[in-house]
CSV table of C-alpha atoms in Angstrom, one decimal:
chain,number,residue,atom,x,y,z
A,1,MET,CA,13.5,-6.9,23.2
A,2,LYS,CA,14.5,-8.9,20.2
A,3,PHE,CA,12.0,-11.4,18.9
A,4,LEU,CA,12.2,-14.1,16.2
A,5,VAL,CA,8.7,-15.0,14.8
A,6,ILE,CA,8.8,-18.4,13.3
A,7,ASN,CA,5.8,-19.5,11.2
A,8,GLY,CA,5.6,-23.1,10.1
A,9,VAL,CA,3.8,-25.4,7.8
A,10,ASN,CA,1.1,-23.9,5.5
A,11,LEU,CA,1.3,-20.4,7.1
A,12,ASN,CA,2.7,-19.1,3.8
A,13,LEU,CA,-0.9,-19.6,2.5
A,14,THR,CA,-2.5,-17.5,5.3
A,15,GLY,CA,-5.1,-15.2,3.8
A,16,LYS,CA,-5.6,-17.5,0.8
A,17,ARG,CA,-6.8,-20.7,2.5
A,18,GLU,CA,-9.6,-21.4,4.9
A,19,LYS,CA,-10.4,-17.7,5.3
A,20,GLY,CA,-13.2,-18.4,7.7
A,21,VAL,CA,-10.6,-19.9,10.1
A,22,TYR,CA,-7.4,-18.0,9.5
A,23,GLY,CA,-8.8,-14.7,8.1
A,24,THR,CA,-8.1,-12.8,4.9
A,25,GLU,CA,-4.8,-11.1,5.8
A,26,THR,CA,-1.7,-12.6,4.2
A,27,LEU,CA,1.3,-13.7,6.2
A,28,ASP,CA,3.2,-10.6,4.8
A,29,GLU,CA,0.4,-8.4,6.1
A,30,LEU,CA,0.4,-10.0,9.5
A,31,ASN,CA,4.2,-9.7,9.7
A,32,ALA,CA,3.9,-6.0,8.7
A,33,LYS,CA,1.4,-5.4,11.6
A,34,ILE,CA,3.8,-7.2,14.0
A,35,ALA,CA,6.8,-5.2,12.8
A,36,GLU,CA,4.9,-1.9,13.2
A,37,TYR,CA,3.8,-2.9,16.7
A,38,CYS,CA,7.4,-3.7,17.6
A,39,LYS,CA,8.8,-0.5,16.1
A,40,LYS,CA,6.3,1.5,18.2
A,41,ASN,CA,7.3,-0.3,21.3
A,42,GLY,CA,11.1,-0.2,20.9
A,43,ASP,CA,11.4,-3.9,20.1
A,44,GLU,CA,13.1,-5.6,17.2
A,45,VAL,CA,11.6,-8.5,15.2
A,46,ARG,CA,12.8,-10.9,12.5
A,47,PHE,CA,10.5,-13.3,10.6
A,48,TYR,CA,11.1,-16.8,9.3
A,49,GLN,CA,8.7,-19.2,7.6
A,50,SER,CA,9.2,-22.7,6.3
A,51,ASN,CA,7.0,-25.7,5.5
A,52,VAL,CA,9.9,-28.0,6.2
A,53,GLU,CA,10.2,-29.4,9.8
A,54,GLY,CA,14.0,-29.7,9.8
A,55,GLU,CA,14.3,-26.1,8.7
A,56,LEU,CA,12.3,-24.9,11.6
A,57,VAL,CA,14.5,-27.0,13.9
A,58,ASN,CA,17.6,-25.4,12.3
A,59,ALA,CA,16.1,-21.9,12.8
A,60,LEU,CA,15.7,-22.6,16.5
A,61,HIS,CA,19.3,-24.1,16.8
A,62,GLU,CA,20.8,-21.2,14.9
A,63,THR,CA,19.0,-18.6,17.1
A,64,PHE,CA,20.3,-20.4,20.2
A,65,LEU,CA,23.9,-20.8,19.0
A,66,GLN,CA,24.2,-17.2,17.5
A,67,ARG,CA,22.1,-15.5,20.3
A,68,THR,CA,20.3,-13.5,17.7
A,69,CYS,CA,17.1,-12.9,19.8
A,70,ASP,CA,15.8,-12.8,23.3
A,71,ALA,CA,12.7,-14.9,22.6
A,72,VAL,CA,10.9,-16.8,19.9
A,73,ILE,CA,7.2,-16.7,19.0
A,74,LEU,CA,6.4,-20.0,17.2
A,75,ASN,CA,3.3,-20.8,15.2
A,76,ALA,CA,4.3,-24.3,14.1
A,77,GLY,CA,1.0,-25.0,12.3
A,78,ALA,CA,0.1,-28.7,12.1
A,79,PHE,CA,3.6,-29.6,13.4
A,80,THR,CA,2.2,-28.5,16.8
A,81,HIS,CA,0.3,-31.7,17.1
A,82,TYR,CA,3.0,-34.3,16.4
A,83,SER,CA,6.5,-32.9,15.9
A,84,TYR,CA,8.7,-34.3,18.6
A,85,ALA,CA,11.7,-33.0,16.6
A,86,LEU,CA,10.4,-29.4,17.2
A,87,ARG,CA,9.6,-30.3,20.8
A,88,ASP,CA,13.2,-31.5,21.4
A,89,ALA,CA,14.6,-28.5,19.7
A,90,ILE,CA,12.7,-26.2,22.0
A,91,SER,CA,13.8,-28.2,25.0
A,92,ALA,CA,17.4,-28.0,23.9
A,93,ILE,CA,17.6,-24.2,23.9
A,94,ASP,CA,17.5,-21.7,26.7
A,95,ILE,CA,15.7,-19.0,24.8
A,96,PRO,CA,12.0,-18.8,25.8
A,97,VAL,CA,9.5,-19.9,23.2
A,98,VAL,CA,5.8,-19.1,23.1
A,99,GLU,CA,3.5,-21.2,21.1
A,100,VAL,CA,0.9,-19.2,19.1
A,101,HIS,CA,-2.0,-19.9,16.8
A,102,LEU,CA,-4.2,-17.6,14.8
A,103,SER,CA,-7.3,-19.6,15.5
A,104,ASN,CA,-8.6,-21.1,18.7
A,105,VAL,CA,-7.4,-24.6,18.3
A,106,HIS,CA,-9.5,-25.8,21.3
A,107,ALA,CA,-12.7,-24.9,19.4
A,108,ARG,CA,-11.7,-26.9,16.3
A,109,GLU,CA,-11.1,-30.6,15.5
A,110,GLU,CA,-10.3,-32.9,18.3
A,111,PHE,CA,-6.7,-33.6,17.1
A,112,ARG,CA,-5.9,-29.8,17.2
A,113,LYS,CA,-6.5,-29.8,21.0
A,114,THR,CA,-3.3,-31.7,21.6
A,115,SER,CA,0.0,-30.0,21.4
A,116,VAL,CA,3.3,-31.8,21.9
A,117,LEU,CA,5.0,-28.4,22.1
A,118,SER,CA,3.0,-26.6,24.9
A,119,SER,CA,4.8,-28.4,27.8
A,120,VAL,CA,8.2,-27.1,26.8
A,121,CYS,CA,7.1,-23.6,25.9
A,122,LYS,CA,7.0,-20.5,28.2
A,123,GLY,CA,3.3,-20.1,27.3
A,124,VAL,CA,0.6,-20.5,24.7
A,125,VAL,CA,-1.7,-17.9,23.1
A,126,CYS,CA,-4.4,-18.8,20.5
A,127,GLY,CA,-7.5,-17.5,18.9
A,128,PHE,CA,-6.7,-13.8,18.4
A,129,GLY,CA,-5.3,-13.7,14.9
A,130,VAL,CA,-2.3,-11.4,14.8
A,131,GLY,CA,-3.2,-10.4,18.4
A,132,SER,CA,-1.9,-13.9,19.4
A,133,TYR,CA,1.6,-12.8,18.4
A,134,ILE,CA,1.4,-9.5,20.1
A,135,ALA,CA,0.0,-11.0,23.3
A,136,ALA,CA,2.8,-13.5,23.3
A,137,MET,CA,5.4,-10.6,23.0
A,138,GLU,CA,3.8,-8.6,25.8
A,139,GLY,CA,3.6,-11.7,28.0
A,140,LEU,CA,7.2,-12.4,27.4
A,141,LYS,CA,8.3,-8.8,28.2
A,142,VAL,CA,6.4,-8.9,31.5
A,143,SER,CA,7.5,-12.3,32.5
A,144,LEU,CA,11.2,-11.8,31.7
A,145,ARG,CA,11.7,-8.6,33.6
């Protein structure tokens, strides 16, 4: 299966900020673990990160129009809680998207418990660090058979 992993706002600072919440591994290290997992399982993966909401929307549109992957794993960061633009972009495409989070957003601040994206995503996985991405991939592979 071909995956696009999209990481949104502030995830470029993973491993450098709020280490007690997000861990000490950098985004590059997390991506390397995901890439290694995909290689071992015969899957392909591409990565994209941006702090700009419109660029994330464009990445979803381009993926849809160019048919470059079978599914998207999206960690939108704080955009999860208020980006109707991302929500509409997910709704507009027929490629399944899974919302992921490194931390358990339900065990954190009240505002993090609300996602405007969840209802238009195939599923949601949170709280397992890099395992959230891998669980999302496995869930997609099982559900799309």
